[in-house]
Short mmCIF file of C-alpha atoms in Angstrom, two decimals:
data_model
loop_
_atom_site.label_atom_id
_atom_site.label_comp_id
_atom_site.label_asym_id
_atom_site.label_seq_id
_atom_site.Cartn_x
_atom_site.Cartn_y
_atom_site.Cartn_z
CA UNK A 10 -3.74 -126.85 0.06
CA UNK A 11 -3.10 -125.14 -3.32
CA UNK A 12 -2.71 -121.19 -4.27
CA UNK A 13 -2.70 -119.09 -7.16
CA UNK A 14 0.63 -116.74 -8.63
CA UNK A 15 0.32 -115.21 -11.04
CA UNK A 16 2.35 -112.30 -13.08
CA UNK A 17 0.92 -109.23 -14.89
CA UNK A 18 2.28 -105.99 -16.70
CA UNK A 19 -0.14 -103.45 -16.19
CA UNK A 20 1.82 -101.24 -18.35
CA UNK A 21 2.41 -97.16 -16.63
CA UNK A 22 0.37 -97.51 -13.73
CA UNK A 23 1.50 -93.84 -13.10
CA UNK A 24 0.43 -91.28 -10.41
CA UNK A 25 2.33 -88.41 -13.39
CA UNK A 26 2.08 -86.41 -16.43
CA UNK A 27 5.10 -87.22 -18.64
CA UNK A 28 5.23 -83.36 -20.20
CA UNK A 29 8.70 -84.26 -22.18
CA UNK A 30 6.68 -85.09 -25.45
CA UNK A 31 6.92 -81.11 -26.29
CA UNK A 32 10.33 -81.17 -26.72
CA UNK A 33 10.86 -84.76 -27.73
CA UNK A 34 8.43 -86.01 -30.76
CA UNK A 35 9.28 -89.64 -29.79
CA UNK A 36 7.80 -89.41 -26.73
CA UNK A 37 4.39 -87.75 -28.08
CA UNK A 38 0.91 -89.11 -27.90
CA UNK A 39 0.08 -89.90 -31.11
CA UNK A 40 -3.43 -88.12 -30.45
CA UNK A 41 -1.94 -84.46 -29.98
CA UNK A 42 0.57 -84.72 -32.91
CA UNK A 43 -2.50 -84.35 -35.08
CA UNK A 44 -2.78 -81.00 -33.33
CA UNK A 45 -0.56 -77.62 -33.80
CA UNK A 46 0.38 -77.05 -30.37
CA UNK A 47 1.83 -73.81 -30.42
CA UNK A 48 2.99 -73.35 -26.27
CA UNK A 49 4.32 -75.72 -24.03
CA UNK A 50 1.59 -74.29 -21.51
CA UNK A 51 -0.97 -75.49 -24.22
CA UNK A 52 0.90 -79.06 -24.85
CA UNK A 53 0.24 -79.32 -20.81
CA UNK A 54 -3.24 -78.90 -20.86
CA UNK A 55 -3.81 -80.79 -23.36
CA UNK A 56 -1.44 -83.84 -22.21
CA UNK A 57 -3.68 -83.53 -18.69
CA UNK A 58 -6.72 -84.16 -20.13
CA UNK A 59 -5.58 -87.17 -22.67
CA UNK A 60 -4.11 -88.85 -19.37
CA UNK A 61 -7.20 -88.56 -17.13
CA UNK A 62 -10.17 -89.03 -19.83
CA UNK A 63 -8.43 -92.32 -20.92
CA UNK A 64 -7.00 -93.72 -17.60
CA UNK A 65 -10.42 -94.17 -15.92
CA UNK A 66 -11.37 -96.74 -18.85
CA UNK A 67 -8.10 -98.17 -18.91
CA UNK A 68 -7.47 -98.96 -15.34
CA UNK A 69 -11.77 -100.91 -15.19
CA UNK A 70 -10.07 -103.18 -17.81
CA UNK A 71 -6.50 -103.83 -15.95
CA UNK A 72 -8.54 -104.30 -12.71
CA UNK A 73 -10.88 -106.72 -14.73
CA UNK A 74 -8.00 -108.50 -15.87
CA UNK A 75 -6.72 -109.37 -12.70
CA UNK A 76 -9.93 -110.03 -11.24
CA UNK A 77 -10.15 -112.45 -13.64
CA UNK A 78 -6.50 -114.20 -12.55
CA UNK A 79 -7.73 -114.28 -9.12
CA UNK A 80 -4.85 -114.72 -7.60
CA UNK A 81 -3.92 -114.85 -3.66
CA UNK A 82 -0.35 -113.83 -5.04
CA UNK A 83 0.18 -111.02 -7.89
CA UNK A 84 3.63 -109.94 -9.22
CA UNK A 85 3.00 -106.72 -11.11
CA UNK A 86 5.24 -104.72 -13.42
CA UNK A 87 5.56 -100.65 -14.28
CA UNK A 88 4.17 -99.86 -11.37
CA UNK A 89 4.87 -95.51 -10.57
CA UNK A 90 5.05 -95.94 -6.61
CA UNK A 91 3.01 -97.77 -3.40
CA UNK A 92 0.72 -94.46 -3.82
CA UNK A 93 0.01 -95.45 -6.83
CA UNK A 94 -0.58 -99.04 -6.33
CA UNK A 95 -2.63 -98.46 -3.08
CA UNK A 96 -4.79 -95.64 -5.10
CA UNK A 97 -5.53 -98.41 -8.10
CA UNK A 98 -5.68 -101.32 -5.47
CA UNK A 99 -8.82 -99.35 -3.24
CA UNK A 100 -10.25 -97.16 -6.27
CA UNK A 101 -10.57 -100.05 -8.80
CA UNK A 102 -9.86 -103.75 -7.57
CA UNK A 103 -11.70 -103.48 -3.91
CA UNK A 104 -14.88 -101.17 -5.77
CA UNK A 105 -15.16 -102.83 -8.69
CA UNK A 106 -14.80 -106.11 -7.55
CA UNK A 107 -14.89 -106.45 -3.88
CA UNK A 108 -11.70 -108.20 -3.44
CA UNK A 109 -8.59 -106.33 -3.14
CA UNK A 110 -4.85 -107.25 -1.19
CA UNK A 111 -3.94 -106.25 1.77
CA UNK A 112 -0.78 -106.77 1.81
CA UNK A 113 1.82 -104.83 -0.59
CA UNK A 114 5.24 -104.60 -1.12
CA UNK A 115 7.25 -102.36 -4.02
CA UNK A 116 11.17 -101.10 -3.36
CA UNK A 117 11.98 -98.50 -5.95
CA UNK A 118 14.24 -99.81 -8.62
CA UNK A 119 16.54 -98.85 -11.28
CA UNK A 120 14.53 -97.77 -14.02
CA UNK A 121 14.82 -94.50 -15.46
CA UNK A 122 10.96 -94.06 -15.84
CA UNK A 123 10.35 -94.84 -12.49
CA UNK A 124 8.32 -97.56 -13.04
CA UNK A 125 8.79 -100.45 -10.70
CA UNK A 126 7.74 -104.46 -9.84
CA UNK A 127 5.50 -105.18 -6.72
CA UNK A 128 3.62 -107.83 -5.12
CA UNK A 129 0.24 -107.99 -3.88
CA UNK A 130 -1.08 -110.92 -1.66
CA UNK A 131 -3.98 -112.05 -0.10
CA UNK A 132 -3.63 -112.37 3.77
CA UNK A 133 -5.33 -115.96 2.76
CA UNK A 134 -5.70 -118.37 -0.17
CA UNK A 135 -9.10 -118.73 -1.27
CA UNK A 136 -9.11 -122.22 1.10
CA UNK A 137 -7.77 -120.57 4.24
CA UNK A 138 -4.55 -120.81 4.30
CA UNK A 139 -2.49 -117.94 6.04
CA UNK A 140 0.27 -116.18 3.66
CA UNK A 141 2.97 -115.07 5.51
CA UNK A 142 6.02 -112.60 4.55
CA UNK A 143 9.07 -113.82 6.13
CA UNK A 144 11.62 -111.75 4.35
CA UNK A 145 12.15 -109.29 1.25
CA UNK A 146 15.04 -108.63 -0.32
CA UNK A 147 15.69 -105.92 -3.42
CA UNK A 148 19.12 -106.82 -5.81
CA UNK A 149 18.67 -103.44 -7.49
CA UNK A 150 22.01 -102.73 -6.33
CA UNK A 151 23.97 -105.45 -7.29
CA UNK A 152 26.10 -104.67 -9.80
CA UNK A 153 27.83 -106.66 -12.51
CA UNK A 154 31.27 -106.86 -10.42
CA UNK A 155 29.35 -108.50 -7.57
CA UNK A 156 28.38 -111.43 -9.45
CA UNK A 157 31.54 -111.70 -11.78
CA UNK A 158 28.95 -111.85 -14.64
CA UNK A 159 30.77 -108.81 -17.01
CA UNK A 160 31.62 -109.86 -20.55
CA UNK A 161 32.97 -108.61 -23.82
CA UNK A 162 29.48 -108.01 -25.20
CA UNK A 163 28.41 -106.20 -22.10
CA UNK A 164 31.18 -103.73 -22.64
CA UNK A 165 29.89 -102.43 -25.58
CA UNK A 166 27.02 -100.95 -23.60
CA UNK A 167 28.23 -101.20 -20.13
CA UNK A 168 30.86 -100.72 -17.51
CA UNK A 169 31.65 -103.33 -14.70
CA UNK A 170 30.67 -101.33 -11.58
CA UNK A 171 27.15 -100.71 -13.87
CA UNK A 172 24.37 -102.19 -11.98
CA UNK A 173 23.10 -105.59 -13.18
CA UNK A 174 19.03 -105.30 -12.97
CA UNK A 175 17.91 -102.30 -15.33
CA UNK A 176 14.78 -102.56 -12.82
CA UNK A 177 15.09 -104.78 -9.98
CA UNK A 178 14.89 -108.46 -8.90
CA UNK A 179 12.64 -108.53 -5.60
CA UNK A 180 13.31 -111.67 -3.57
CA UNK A 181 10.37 -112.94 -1.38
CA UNK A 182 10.64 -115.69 1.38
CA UNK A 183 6.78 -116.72 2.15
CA UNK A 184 4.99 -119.23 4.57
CA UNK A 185 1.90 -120.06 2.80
CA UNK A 186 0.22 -122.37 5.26
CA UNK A 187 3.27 -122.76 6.91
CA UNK A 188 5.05 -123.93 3.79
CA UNK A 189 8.53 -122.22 2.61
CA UNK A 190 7.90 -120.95 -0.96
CA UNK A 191 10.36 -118.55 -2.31
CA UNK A 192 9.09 -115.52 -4.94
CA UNK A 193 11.56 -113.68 -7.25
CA UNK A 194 9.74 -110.80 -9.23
CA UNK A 195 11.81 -109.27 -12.26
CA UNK A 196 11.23 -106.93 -15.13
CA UNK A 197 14.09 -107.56 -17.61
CA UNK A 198 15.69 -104.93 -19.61
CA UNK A 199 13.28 -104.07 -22.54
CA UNK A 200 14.10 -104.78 -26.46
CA UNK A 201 15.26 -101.45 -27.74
CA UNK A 202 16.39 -99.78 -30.79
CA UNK A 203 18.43 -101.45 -33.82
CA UNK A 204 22.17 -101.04 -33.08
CA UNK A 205 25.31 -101.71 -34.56
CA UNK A 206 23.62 -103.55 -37.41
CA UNK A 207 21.60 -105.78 -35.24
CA UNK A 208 17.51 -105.57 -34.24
CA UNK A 209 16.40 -104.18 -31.10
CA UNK A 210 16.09 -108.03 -29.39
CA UNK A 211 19.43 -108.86 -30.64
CA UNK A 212 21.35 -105.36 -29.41
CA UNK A 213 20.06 -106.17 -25.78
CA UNK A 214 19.68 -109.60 -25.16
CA UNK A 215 23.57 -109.53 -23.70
CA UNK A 216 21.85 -107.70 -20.49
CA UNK A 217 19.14 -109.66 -20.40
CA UNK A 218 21.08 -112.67 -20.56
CA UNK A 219 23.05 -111.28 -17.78
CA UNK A 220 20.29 -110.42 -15.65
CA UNK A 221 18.60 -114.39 -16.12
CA UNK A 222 22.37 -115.59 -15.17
CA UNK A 223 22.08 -112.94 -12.01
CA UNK A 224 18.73 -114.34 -10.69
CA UNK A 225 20.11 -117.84 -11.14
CA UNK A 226 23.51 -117.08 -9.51
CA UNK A 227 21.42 -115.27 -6.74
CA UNK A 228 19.13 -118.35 -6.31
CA UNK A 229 22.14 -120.97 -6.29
CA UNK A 230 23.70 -118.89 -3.71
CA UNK A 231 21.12 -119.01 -1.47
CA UNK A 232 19.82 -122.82 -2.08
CA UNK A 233 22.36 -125.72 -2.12
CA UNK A 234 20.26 -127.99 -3.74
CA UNK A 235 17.90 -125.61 -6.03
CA UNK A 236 16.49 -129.12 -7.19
CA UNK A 237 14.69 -129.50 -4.18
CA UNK A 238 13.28 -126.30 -3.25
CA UNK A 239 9.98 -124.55 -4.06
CA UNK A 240 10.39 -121.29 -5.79
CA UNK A 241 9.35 -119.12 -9.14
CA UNK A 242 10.77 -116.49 -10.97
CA UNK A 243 7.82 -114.55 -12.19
CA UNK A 244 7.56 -111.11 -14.39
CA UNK A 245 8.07 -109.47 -17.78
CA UNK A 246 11.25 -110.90 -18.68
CA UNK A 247 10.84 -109.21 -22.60
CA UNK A 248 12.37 -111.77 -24.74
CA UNK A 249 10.85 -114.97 -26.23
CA UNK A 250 12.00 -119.14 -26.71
CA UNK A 251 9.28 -119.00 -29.77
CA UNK A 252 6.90 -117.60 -31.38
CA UNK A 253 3.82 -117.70 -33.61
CA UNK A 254 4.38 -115.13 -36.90
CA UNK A 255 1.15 -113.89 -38.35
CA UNK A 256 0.54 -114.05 -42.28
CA UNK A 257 -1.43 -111.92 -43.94
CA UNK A 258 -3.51 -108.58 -43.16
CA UNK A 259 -6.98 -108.33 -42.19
CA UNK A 260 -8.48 -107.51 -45.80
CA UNK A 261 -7.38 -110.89 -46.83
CA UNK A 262 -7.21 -113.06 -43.40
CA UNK A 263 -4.17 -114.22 -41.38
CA UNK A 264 -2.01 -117.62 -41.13
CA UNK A 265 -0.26 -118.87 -37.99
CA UNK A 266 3.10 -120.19 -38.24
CA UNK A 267 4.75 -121.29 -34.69
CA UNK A 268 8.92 -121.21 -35.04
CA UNK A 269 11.32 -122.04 -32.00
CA UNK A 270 14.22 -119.20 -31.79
CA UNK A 271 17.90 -120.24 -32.65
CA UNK A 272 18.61 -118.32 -28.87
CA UNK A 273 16.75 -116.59 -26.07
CA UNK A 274 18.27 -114.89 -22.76
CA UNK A 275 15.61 -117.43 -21.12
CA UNK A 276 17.97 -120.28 -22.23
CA UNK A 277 20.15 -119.63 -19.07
CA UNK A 278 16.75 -120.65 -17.28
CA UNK A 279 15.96 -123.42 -19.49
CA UNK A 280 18.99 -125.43 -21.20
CA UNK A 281 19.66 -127.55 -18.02
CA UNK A 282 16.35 -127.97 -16.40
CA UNK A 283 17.11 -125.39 -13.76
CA UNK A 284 13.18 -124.46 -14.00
CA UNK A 285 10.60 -124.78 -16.19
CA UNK A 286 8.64 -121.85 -18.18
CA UNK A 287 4.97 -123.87 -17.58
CA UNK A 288 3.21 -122.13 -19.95
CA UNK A 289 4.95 -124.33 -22.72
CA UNK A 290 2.79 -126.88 -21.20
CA UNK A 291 -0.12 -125.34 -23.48
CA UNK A 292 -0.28 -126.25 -27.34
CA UNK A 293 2.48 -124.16 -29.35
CA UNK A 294 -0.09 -121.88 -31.26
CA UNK A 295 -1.29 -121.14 -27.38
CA UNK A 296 1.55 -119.75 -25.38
CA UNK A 297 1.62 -116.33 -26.35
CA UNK A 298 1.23 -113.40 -23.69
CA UNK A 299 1.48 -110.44 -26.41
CA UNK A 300 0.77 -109.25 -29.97
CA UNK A 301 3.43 -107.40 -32.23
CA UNK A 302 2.75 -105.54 -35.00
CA UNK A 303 4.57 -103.32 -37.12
CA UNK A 304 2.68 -104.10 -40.49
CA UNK A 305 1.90 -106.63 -42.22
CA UNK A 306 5.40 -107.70 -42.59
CA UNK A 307 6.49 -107.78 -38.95
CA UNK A 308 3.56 -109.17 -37.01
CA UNK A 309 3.94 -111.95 -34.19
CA UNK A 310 2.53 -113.40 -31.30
CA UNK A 311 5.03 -114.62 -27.97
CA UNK A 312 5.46 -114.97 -24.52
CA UNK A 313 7.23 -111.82 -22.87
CA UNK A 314 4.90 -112.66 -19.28
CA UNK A 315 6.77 -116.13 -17.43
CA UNK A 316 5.77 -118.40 -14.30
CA UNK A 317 9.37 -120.38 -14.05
CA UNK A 318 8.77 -122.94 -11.45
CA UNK A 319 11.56 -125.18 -9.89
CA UNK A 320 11.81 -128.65 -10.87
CA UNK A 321 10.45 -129.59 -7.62
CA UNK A 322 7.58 -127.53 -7.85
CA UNK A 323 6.93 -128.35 -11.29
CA UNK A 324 6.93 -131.79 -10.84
CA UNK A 325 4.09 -131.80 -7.75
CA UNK A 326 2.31 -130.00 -10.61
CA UNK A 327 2.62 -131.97 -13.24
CA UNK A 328 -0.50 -132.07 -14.38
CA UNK A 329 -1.80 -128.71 -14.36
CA UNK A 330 -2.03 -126.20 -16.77
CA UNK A 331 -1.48 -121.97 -16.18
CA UNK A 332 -4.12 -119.58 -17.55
CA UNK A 333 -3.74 -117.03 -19.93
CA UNK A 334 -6.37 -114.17 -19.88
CA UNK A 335 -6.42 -112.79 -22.54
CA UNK A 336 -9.99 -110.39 -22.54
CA UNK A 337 -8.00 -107.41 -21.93
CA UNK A 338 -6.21 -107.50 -25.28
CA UNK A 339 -7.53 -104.62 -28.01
CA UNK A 340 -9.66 -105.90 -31.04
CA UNK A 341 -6.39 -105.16 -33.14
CA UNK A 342 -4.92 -108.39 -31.48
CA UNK A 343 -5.18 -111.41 -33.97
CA UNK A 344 -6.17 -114.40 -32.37
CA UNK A 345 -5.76 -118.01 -33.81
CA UNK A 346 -8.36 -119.78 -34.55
CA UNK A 347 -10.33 -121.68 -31.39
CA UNK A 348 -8.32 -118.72 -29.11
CA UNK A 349 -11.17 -116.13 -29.54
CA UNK A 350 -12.49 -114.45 -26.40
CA UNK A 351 -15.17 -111.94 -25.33
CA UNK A 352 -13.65 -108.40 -24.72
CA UNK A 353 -14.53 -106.03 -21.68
CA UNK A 354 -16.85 -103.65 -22.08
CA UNK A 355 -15.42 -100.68 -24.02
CA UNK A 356 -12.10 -102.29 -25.21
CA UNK A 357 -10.85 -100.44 -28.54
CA UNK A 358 -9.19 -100.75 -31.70
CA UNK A 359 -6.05 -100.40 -29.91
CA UNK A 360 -6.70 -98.47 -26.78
CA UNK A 361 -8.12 -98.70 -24.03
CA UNK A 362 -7.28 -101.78 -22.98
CA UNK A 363 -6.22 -103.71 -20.05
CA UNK A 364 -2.21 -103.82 -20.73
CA UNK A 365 -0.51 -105.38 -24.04
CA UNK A 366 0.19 -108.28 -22.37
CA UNK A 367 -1.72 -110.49 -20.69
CA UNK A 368 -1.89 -112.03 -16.96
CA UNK A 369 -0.29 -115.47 -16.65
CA UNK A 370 -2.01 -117.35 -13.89
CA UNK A 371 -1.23 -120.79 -12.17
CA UNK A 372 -3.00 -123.12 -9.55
CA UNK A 373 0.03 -124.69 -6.68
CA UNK A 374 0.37 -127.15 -4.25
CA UNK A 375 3.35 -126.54 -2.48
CA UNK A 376 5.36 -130.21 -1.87
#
């Protein structure tokens, strides 16, 4: 009896118009600043019809994407609302490919966007088995007091009462064939601007470290022998063990360097063999879930997208390997060499395209 779980970020799966780009330039489509926009009226329209005439192509290629996972679970990030979800579920994954989820589950989180993580299943794996909800749990309200987890480097930014998950961490208990299997679904608190003399990865990694220590603690609580159980911690956790740094510019061709980081929020997950990040189980230049660029001098490839397993459920899976699909990336993505795929149809320079990131995707037998 095996499954597949997988973990996506389909990046603003929205059911809006964000209008606040006419009083805020950072929050501007790049397309309209090329435009004098002279009413906010105008800036409306115009924001309207750059939403709709690009999300059609977009959401073919996210669907596409996770048609290609196939999996009988999906944890999705940025996800607007169930409206939302349901409307991209029936409109694009059941018509384009015939094979959609019935069963759904989002709680509205913490983020300020609005944009939340769900979980789609199949009512059966692909060999029959049943999948059964048991139990769901949100810890969007737990708050840093709760799990005695505030620190000195969390005051800078925070307060105690402040609440721990900037969106949420949604706690599953599944039967899947009758098997307990435990799902935990988190978006971690995004890298942000350059503060106090420190990059945008360094400034926030103290509440991302806190919010890894949180699902942990959480977990422990619940299990007194984590060793021994089967569960995952799946989602966009936005920080990185390693990474692969790209050299050079596309005149003149690109290098591929791989480098280990001196620390990582993930180490909380890692350092101790509480669970294991699978993917590392591909070859170094081969783990990467996302392309950044900010010129030539600041480009990179690493994994923001994670499938921890539990050392028990790693080790009936030893020997398999996740997926990466990666056909959804734009044509401004640099691959390493070997790691070249076929695009879907339409796929830009840049946009559209299925998400930044790519789905991570994973074959189980449950012990």
């Amino acid at each position: 009896m095996s499954f597949r779980l997988a973990t996506f970020n389909v990046e603003n799966l929205l059911t809006r118009f964000d209008f606040t780009g006419f009083r805020n330039q950072l929050r501007q489509d790049r397309v309209i600043k090329l435009f004098e926009v002279s009413s906010e009226g105008v800036y409306q329209q115009l924001e309207q019809a750059r939403v709709v005439a690009a999300t059609d192509d977009t959401r073919q290629m996210t669907a596409l994407a996770i048609a290609d996972a196939d999996a009988d679970i999906l944890c999705l990030q940025e996800i607007d609302n169930m409206a939302a979800l349901q409307a991209f579920e029936y409109g694009y994954l059941f018509r384009m490919v015939g094979n959609g989820y019935r069963q759904k589950f989002l709680v509205e989180g913490n983020d300020g966007r609005g944009i939340d993580v769900a979980v789609v299943m199949r009512e059966e794996t692909r060999d029959g088995q049943k999948i059964e909800l048991r139990d769901i749990r949100s810890h969007a309200m737990t708050t840093y007091r709760d799990l005695d987890l505030f620190n000195e480097d969390l005051a800078l930014t925070n307060r105690i009462d402040d609440k721990i998950f900037k969106r949420d961490c949604l706690e599953l208990d599944l039967l899947i064939g009758g098997r307990p299997f435990s799902l935990y679904v988190v978006h971690f608190k995004s890298m942000g601007n350059p503060r106090d003399g420190l990059d945008g990865r360094q400034s926030t990694m103290p509440i991302r470290r806190a919010e890894a220590r949180a699902v942990r603690r959480i977990i422990e609580d619940r299990f007194s022998a984590t060793g021994t159980k089967s569960f995952a911690i799946c989602g966009d956790m936005n920080d990185y063990q390693e990474r692969v740094d790209v050299i050079g510019r596309r005149g003149t061709g690109y290098g591929f360097e791989h480098q280990n980081e001196t620390e990582s929020a993930l180490d909380v997950f890692s350092s101790d063999g509480f669970a294991e990040n699978v993917v590392r189980r591909r070859e170094p230049l081969d783990r990467w879930t996302l392309y950044h660029a900010r010129g030539p001098q600041e480009q990179w490839l690493c994994q923001l997208d994670y499938l921890w397993l539990s050392p028990a459920l790693a080790a009936h899976n030893a020997g398999r390997l996740p997926e990466i699909i990666r056909s959804g990336q734009p044509y401004r993505t640099v691959f390493p060499p070997g790691q070249e795929v076929e695009r879907y149809p339409r796929t830009g320079w840049d946009r559209p395209k299925a998400s930044d990131h790519c789905p991570v995707v994973m074959t189980l037998d449950l012990p």
